[in-house]
mmCIF file with all atom_site columns, C-alpha atoms and ligand atoms in Angstrom:
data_model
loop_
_atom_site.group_PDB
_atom_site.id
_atom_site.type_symbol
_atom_site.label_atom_id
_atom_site.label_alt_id
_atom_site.label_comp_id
_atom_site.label_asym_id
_atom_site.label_entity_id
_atom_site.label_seq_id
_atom_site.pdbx_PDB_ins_code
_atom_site.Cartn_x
_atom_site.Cartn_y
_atom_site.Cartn_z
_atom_site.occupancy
_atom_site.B_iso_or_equiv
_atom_site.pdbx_formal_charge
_atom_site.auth_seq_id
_atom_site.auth_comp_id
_atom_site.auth_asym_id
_atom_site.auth_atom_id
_atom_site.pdbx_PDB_model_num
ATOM   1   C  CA  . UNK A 1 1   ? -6.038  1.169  -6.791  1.00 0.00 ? 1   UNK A CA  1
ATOM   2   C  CA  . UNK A 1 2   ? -3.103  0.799  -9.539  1.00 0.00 ? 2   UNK A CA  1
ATOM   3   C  CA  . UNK A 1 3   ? -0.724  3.137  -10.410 1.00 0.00 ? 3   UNK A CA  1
ATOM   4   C  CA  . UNK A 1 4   ? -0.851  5.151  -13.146 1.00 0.00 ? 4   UNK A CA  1
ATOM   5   C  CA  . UNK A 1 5   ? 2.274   4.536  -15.848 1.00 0.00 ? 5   UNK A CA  1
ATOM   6   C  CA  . UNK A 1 6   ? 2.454   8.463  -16.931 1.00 0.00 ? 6   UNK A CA  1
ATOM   7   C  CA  . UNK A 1 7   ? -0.412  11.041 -16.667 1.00 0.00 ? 7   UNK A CA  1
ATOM   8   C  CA  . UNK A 1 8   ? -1.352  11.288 -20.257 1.00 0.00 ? 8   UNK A CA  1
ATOM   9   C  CA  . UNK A 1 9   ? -4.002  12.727 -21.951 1.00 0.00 ? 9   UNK A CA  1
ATOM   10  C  CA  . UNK A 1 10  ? -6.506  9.845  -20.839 1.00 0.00 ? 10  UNK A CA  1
ATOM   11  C  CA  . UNK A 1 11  ? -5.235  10.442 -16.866 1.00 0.00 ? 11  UNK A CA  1
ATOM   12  C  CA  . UNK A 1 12  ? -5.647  14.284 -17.238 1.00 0.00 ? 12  UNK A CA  1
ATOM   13  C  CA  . UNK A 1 13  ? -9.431  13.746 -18.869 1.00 0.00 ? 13  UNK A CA  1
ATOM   14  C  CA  . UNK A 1 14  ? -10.021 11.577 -15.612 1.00 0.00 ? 14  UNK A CA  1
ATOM   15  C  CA  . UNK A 1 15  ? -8.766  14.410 -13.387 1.00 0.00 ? 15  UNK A CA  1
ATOM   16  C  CA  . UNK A 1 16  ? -10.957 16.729 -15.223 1.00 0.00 ? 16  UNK A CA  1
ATOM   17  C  CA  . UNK A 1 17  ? -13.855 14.571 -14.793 1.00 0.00 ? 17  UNK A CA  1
ATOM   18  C  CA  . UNK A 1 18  ? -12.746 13.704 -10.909 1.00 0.00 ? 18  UNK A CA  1
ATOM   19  C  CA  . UNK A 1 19  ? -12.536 17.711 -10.541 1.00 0.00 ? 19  UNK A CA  1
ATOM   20  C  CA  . UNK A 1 20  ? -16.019 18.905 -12.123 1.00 0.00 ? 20  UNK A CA  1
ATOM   21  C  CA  . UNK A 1 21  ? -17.402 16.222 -9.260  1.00 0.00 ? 21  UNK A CA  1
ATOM   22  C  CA  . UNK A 1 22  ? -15.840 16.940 -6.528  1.00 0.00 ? 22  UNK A CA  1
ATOM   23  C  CA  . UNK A 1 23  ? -17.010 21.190 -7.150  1.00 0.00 ? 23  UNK A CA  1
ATOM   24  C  CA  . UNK A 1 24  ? -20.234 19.761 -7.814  1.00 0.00 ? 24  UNK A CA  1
ATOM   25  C  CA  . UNK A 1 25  ? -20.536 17.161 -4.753  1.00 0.00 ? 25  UNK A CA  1
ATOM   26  C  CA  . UNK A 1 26  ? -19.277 19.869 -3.604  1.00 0.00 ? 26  UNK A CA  1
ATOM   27  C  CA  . UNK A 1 27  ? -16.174 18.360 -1.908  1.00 0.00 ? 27  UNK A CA  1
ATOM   28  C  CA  . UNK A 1 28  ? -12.700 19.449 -0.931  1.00 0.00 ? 28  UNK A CA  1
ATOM   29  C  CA  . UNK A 1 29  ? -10.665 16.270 -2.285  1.00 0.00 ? 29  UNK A CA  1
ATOM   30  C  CA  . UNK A 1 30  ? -11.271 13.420 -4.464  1.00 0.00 ? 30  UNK A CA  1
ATOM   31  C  CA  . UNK A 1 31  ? -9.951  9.643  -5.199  1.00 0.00 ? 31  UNK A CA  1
ATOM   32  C  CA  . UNK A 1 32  ? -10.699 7.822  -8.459  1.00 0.00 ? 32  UNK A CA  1
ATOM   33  C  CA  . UNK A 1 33  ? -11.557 4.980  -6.592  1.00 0.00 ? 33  UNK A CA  1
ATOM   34  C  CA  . UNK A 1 34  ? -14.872 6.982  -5.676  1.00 0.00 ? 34  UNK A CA  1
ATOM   35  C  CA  . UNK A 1 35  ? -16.096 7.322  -9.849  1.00 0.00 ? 35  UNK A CA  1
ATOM   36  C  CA  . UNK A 1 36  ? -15.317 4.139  -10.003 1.00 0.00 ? 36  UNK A CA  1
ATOM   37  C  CA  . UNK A 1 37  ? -11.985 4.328  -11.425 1.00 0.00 ? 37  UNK A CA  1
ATOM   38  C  CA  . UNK A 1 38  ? -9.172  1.937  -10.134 1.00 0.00 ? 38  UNK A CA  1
ATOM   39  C  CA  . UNK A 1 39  ? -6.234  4.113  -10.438 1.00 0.00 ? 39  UNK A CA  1
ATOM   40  C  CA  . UNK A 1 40  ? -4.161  5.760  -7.926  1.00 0.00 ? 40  UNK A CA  1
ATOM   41  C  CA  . UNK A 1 41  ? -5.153  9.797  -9.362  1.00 0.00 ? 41  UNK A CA  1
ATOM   42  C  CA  . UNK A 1 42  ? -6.661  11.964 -6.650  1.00 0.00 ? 42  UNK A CA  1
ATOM   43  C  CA  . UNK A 1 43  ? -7.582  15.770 -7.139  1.00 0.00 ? 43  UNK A CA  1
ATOM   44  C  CA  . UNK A 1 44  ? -7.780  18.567 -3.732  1.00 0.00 ? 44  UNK A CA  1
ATOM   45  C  CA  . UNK A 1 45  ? -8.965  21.938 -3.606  1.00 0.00 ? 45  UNK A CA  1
ATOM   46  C  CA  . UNK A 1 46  ? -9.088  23.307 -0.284  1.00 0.00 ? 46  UNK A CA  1
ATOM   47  C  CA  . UNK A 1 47  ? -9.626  27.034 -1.571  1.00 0.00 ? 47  UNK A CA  1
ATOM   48  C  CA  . UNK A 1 48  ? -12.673 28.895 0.075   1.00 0.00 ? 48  UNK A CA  1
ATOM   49  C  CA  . UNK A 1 49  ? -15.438 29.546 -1.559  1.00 0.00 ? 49  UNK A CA  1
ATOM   50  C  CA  . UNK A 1 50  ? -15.135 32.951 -3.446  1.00 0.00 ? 50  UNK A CA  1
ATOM   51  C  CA  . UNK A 1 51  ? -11.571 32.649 -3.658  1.00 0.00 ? 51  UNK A CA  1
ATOM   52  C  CA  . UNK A 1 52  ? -9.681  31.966 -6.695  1.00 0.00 ? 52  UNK A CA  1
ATOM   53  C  CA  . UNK A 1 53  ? -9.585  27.815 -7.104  1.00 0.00 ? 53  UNK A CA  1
ATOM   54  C  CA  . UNK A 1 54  ? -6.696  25.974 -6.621  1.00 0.00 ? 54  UNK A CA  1
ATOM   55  C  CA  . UNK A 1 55  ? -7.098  22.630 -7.695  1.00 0.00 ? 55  UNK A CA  1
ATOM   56  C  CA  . UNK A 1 56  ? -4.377  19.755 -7.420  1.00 0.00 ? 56  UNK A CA  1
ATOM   57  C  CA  . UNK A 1 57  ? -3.424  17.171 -9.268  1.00 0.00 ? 57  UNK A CA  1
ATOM   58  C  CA  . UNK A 1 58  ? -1.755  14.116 -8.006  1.00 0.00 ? 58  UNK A CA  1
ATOM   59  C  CA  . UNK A 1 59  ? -1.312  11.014 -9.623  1.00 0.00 ? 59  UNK A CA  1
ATOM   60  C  CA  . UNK A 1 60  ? 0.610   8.304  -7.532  1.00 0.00 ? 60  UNK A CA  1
ATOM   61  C  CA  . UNK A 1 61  ? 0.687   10.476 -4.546  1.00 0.00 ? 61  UNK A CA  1
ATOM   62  C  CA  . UNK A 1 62  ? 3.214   8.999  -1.718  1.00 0.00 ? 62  UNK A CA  1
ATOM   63  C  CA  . UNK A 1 63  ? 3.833   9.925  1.553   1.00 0.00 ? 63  UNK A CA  1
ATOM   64  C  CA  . UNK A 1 64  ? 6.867   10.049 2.255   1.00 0.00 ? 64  UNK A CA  1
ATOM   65  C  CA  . UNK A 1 65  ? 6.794   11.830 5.937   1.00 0.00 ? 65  UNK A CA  1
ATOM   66  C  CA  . UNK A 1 66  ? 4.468   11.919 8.232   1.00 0.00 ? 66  UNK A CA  1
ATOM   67  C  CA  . UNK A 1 67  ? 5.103   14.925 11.489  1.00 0.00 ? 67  UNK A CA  1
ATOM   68  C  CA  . UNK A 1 68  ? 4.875   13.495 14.896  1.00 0.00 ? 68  UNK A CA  1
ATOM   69  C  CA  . UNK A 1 69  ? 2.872   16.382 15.925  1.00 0.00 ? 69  UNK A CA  1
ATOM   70  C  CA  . UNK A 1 70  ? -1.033  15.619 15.350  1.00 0.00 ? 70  UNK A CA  1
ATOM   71  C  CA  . UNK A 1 71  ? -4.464  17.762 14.861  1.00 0.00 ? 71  UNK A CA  1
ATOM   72  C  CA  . UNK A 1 72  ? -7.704  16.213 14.642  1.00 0.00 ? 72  UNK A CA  1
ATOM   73  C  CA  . UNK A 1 73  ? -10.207 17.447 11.950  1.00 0.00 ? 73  UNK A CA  1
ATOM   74  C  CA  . UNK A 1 74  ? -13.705 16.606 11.869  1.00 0.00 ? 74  UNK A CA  1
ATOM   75  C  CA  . UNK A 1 75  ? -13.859 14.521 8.625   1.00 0.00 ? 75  UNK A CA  1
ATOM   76  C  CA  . UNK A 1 76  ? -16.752 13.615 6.001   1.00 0.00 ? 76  UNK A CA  1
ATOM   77  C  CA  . UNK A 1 77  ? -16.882 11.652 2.748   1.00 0.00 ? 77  UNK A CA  1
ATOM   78  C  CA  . UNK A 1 78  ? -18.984 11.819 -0.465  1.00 0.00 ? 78  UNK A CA  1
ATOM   79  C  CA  . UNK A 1 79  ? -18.856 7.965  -0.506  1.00 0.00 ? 79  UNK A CA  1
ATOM   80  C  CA  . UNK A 1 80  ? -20.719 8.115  3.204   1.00 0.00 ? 80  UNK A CA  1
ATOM   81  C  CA  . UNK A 1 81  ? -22.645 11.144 3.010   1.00 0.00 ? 81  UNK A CA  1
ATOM   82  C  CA  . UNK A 1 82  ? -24.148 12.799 5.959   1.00 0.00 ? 82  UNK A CA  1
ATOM   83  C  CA  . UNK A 1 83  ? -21.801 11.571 8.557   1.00 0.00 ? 83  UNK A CA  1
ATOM   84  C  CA  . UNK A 1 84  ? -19.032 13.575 10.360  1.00 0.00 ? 84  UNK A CA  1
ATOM   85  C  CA  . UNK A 1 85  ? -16.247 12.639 12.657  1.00 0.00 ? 85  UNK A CA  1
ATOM   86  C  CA  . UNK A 1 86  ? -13.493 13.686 14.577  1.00 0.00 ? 86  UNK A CA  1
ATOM   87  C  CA  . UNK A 1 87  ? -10.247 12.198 13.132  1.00 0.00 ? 87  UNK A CA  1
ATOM   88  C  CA  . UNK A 1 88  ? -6.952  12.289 14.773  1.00 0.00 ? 88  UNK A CA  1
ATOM   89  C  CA  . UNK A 1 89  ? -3.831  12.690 12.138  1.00 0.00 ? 89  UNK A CA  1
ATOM   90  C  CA  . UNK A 1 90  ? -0.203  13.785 11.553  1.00 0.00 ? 90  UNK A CA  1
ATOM   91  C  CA  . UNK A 1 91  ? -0.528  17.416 11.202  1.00 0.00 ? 91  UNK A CA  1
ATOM   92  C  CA  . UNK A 1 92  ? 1.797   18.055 8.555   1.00 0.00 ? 92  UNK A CA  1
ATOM   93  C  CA  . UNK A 1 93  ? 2.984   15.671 5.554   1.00 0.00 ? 93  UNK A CA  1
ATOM   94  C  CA  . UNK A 1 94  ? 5.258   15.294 2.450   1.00 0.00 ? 94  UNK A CA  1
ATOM   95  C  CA  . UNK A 1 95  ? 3.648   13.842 -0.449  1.00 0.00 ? 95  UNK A CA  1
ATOM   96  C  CA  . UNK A 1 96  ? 5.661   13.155 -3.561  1.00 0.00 ? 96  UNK A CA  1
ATOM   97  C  CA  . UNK A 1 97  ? 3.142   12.393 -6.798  1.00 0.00 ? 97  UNK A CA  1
ATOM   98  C  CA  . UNK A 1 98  ? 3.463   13.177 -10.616 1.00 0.00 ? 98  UNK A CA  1
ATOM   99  C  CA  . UNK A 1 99  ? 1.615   16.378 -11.788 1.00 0.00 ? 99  UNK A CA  1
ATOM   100 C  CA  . UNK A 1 100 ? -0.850  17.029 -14.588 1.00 0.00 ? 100 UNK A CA  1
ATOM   101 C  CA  . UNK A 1 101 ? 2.482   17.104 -17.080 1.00 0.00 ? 101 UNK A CA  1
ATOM   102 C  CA  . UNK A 1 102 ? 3.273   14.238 -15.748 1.00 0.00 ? 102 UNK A CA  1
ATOM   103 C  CA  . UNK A 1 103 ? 6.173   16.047 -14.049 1.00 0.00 ? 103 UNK A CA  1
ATOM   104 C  CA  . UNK A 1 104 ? 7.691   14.412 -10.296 1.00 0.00 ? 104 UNK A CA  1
ATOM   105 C  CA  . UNK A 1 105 ? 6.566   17.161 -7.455  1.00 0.00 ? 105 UNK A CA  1
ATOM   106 C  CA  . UNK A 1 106 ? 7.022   17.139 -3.558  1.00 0.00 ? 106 UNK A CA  1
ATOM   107 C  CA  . UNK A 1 107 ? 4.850   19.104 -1.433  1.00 0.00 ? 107 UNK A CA  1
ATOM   108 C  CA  . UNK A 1 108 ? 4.909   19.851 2.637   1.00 0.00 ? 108 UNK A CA  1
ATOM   109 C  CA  . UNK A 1 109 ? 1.183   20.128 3.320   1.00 0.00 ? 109 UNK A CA  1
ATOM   110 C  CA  . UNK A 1 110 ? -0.155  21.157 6.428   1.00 0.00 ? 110 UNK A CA  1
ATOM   111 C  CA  . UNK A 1 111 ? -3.710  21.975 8.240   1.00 0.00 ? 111 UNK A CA  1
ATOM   112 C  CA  . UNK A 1 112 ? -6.627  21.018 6.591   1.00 0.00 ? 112 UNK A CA  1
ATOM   113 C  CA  . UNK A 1 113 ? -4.764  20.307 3.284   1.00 0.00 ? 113 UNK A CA  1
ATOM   114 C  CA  . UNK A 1 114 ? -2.772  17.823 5.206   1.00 0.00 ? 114 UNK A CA  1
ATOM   115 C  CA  . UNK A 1 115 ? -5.671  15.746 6.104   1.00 0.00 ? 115 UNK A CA  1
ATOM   116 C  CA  . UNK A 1 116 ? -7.447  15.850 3.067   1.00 0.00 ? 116 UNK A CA  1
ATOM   117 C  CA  . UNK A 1 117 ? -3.969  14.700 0.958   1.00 0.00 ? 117 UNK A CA  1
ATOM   118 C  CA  . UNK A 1 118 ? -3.958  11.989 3.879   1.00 0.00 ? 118 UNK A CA  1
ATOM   119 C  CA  . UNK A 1 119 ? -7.729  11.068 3.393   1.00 0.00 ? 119 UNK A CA  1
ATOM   120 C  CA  . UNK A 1 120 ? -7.517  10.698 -0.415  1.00 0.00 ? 120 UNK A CA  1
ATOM   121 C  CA  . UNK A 1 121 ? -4.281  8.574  -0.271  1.00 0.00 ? 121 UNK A CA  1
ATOM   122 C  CA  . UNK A 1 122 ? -6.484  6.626  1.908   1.00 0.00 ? 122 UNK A CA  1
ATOM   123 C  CA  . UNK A 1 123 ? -8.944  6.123  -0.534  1.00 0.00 ? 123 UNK A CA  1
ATOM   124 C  CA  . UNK A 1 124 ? -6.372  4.607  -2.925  1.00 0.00 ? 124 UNK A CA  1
ATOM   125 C  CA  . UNK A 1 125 ? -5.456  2.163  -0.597  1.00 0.00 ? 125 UNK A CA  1
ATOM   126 C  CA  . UNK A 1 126 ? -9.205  1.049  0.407   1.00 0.00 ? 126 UNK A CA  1
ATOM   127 C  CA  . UNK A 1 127 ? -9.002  2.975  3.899   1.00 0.00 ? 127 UNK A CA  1
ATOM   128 C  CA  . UNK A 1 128 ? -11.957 4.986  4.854   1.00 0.00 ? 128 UNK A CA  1
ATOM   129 C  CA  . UNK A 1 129 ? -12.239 7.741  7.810   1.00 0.00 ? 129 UNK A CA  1
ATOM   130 C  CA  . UNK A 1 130 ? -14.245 5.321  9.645   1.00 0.00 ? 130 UNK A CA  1
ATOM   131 C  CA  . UNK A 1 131 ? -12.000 2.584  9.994   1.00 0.00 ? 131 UNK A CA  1
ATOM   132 C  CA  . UNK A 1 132 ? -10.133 5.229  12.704  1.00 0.00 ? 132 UNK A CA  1
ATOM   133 C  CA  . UNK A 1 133 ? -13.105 5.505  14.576  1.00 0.00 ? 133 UNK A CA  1
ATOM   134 C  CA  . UNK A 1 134 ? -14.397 3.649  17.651  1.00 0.00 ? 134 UNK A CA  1
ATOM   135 C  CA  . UNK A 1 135 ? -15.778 0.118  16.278  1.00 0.00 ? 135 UNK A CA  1
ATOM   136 C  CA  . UNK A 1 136 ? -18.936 0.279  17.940  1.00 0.00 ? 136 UNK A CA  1
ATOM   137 C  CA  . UNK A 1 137 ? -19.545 4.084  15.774  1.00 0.00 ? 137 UNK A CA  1
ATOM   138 C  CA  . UNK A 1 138 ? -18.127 2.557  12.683  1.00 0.00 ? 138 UNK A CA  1
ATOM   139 C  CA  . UNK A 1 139 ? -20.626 -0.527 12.850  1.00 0.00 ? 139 UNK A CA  1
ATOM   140 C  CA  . UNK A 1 140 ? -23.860 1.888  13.477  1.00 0.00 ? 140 UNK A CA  1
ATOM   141 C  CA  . UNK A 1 141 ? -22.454 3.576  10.225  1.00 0.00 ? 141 UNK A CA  1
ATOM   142 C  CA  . UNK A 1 142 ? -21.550 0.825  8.089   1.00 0.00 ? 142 UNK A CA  1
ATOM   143 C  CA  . UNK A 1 143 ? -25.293 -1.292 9.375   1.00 0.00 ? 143 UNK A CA  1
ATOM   144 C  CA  . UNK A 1 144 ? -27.382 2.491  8.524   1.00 0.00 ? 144 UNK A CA  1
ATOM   145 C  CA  . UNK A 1 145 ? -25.945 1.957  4.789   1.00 0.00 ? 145 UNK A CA  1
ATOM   146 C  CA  . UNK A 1 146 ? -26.014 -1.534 4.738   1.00 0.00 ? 146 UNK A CA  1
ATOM   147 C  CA  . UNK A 1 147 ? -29.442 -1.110 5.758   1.00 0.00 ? 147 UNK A CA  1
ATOM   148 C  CA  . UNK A 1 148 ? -30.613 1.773  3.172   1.00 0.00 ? 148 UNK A CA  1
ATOM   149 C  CA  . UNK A 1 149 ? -28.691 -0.459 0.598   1.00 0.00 ? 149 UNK A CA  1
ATOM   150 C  CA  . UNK A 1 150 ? -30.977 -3.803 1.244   1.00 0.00 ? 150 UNK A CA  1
ATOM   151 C  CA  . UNK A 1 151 ? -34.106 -1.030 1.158   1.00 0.00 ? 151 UNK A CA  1
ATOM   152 C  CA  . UNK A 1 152 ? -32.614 0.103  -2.526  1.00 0.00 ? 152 UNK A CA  1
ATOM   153 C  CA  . UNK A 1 153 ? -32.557 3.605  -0.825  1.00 0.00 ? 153 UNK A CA  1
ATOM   154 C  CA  . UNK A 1 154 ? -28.740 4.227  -2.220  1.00 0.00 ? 154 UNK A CA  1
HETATM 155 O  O1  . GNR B 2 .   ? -15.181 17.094 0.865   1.00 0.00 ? 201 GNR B O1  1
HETATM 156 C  C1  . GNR B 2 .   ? -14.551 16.494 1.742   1.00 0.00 ? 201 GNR B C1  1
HETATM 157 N  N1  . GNR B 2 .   ? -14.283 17.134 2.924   1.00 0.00 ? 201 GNR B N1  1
HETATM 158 C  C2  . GNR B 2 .   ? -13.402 16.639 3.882   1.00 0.00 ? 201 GNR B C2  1
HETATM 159 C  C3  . GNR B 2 .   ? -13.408 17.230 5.133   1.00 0.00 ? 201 GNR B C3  1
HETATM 160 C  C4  . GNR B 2 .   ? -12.543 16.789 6.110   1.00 0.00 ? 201 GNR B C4  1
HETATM 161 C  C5  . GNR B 2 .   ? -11.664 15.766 5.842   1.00 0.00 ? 201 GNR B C5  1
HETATM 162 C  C6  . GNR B 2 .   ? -11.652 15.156 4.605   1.00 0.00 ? 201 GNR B C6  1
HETATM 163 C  C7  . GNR B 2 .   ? -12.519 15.593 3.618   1.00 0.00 ? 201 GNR B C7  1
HETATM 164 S  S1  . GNR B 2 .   ? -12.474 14.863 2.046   1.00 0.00 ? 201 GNR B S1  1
HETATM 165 C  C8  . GNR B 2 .   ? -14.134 15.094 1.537   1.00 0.00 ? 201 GNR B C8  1
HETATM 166 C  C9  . GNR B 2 .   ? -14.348 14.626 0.114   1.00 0.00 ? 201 GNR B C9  1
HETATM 167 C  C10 . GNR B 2 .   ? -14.046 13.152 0.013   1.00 0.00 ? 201 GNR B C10 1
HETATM 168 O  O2  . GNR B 2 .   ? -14.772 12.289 0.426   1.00 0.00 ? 201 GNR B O2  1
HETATM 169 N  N2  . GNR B 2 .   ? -12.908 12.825 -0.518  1.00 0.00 ? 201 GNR B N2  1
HETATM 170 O  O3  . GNR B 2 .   ? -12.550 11.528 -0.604  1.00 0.00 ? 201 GNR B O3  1
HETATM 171 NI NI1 . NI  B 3 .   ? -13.596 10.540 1.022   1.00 0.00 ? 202 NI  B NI1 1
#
């Protein structure tokens, strides 16, 4: 995905639209890349449910550390539905991106936000989940979609 040149009004309609799927899905983080937009914008909400929301907005997220210390989280994506992992991380990152007002922000992120922020940035650069998984799962996953794909079943 490409970087955005300044969140404008055009970037913060995207993160609108990003966030009003990723509630819906419903879904804890989303990339651009996943509606089909090319640009490196990703929203997170890791609130729980009943508790007040606290979206993010990121556009151009970097990480700029990464801890030694790891936790593994048992990851899903919309964009391979119905299919969970265990995925082995840095616990605890700092991600520099530009806000909704277009304004530079750092954050130290840790537990599940951590791996979400890690996922999404992921997403931007055409990494999924299950290219840190054993090969042999990762080809039963990517031949079931393949497969439901040449049925017209996605
Ligand atoms: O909703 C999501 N949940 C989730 C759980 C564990 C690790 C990562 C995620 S992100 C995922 C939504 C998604 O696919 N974002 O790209
Ligand atoms: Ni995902």
């Amino acid at each position: 995905s490409k970087p955005v040149s300044s969140v404008d009004a055009s970037v913060r309609h995207l993160f609108d639209d990003m966030l009003e799927t990723m509630y819906k899905a419903p879904g804890i983080g989303l990339a651009a890349i996943q509606v089909g937009v090319e640009r490196r914008a990703i929203v997170v909400d890791t609130s729980k449910d009943g508790e007040e929301r606290q979206p993010l907005f990121m556009a151009n997220p970097e990480i700029v550390w990464k801890s030694e210390e790891l936790s593994d989280y048992e990851e899903g994506c919309l964009s391979i539905p119905d299919y969970y992992e265990m995925v082995t991380r840095p616990a605890s990152v700092k991600v520099q991106f530009l806000d909704r007002q277009n304004e530079a922000q750092e954050l130290t992120a840790s537990g599940i936000l951590a791996t979400v922020i890690q996922h999404e940035v992921d997403h931007l650069n055409g990494v999924l989940f299950i290219d840190y998984i054993s090969k042999l799962k990762r080809d039963r996953v990517v031949k079931k979609f393949t497969k439901a794909q040449r049925l017209g079943k996605i």
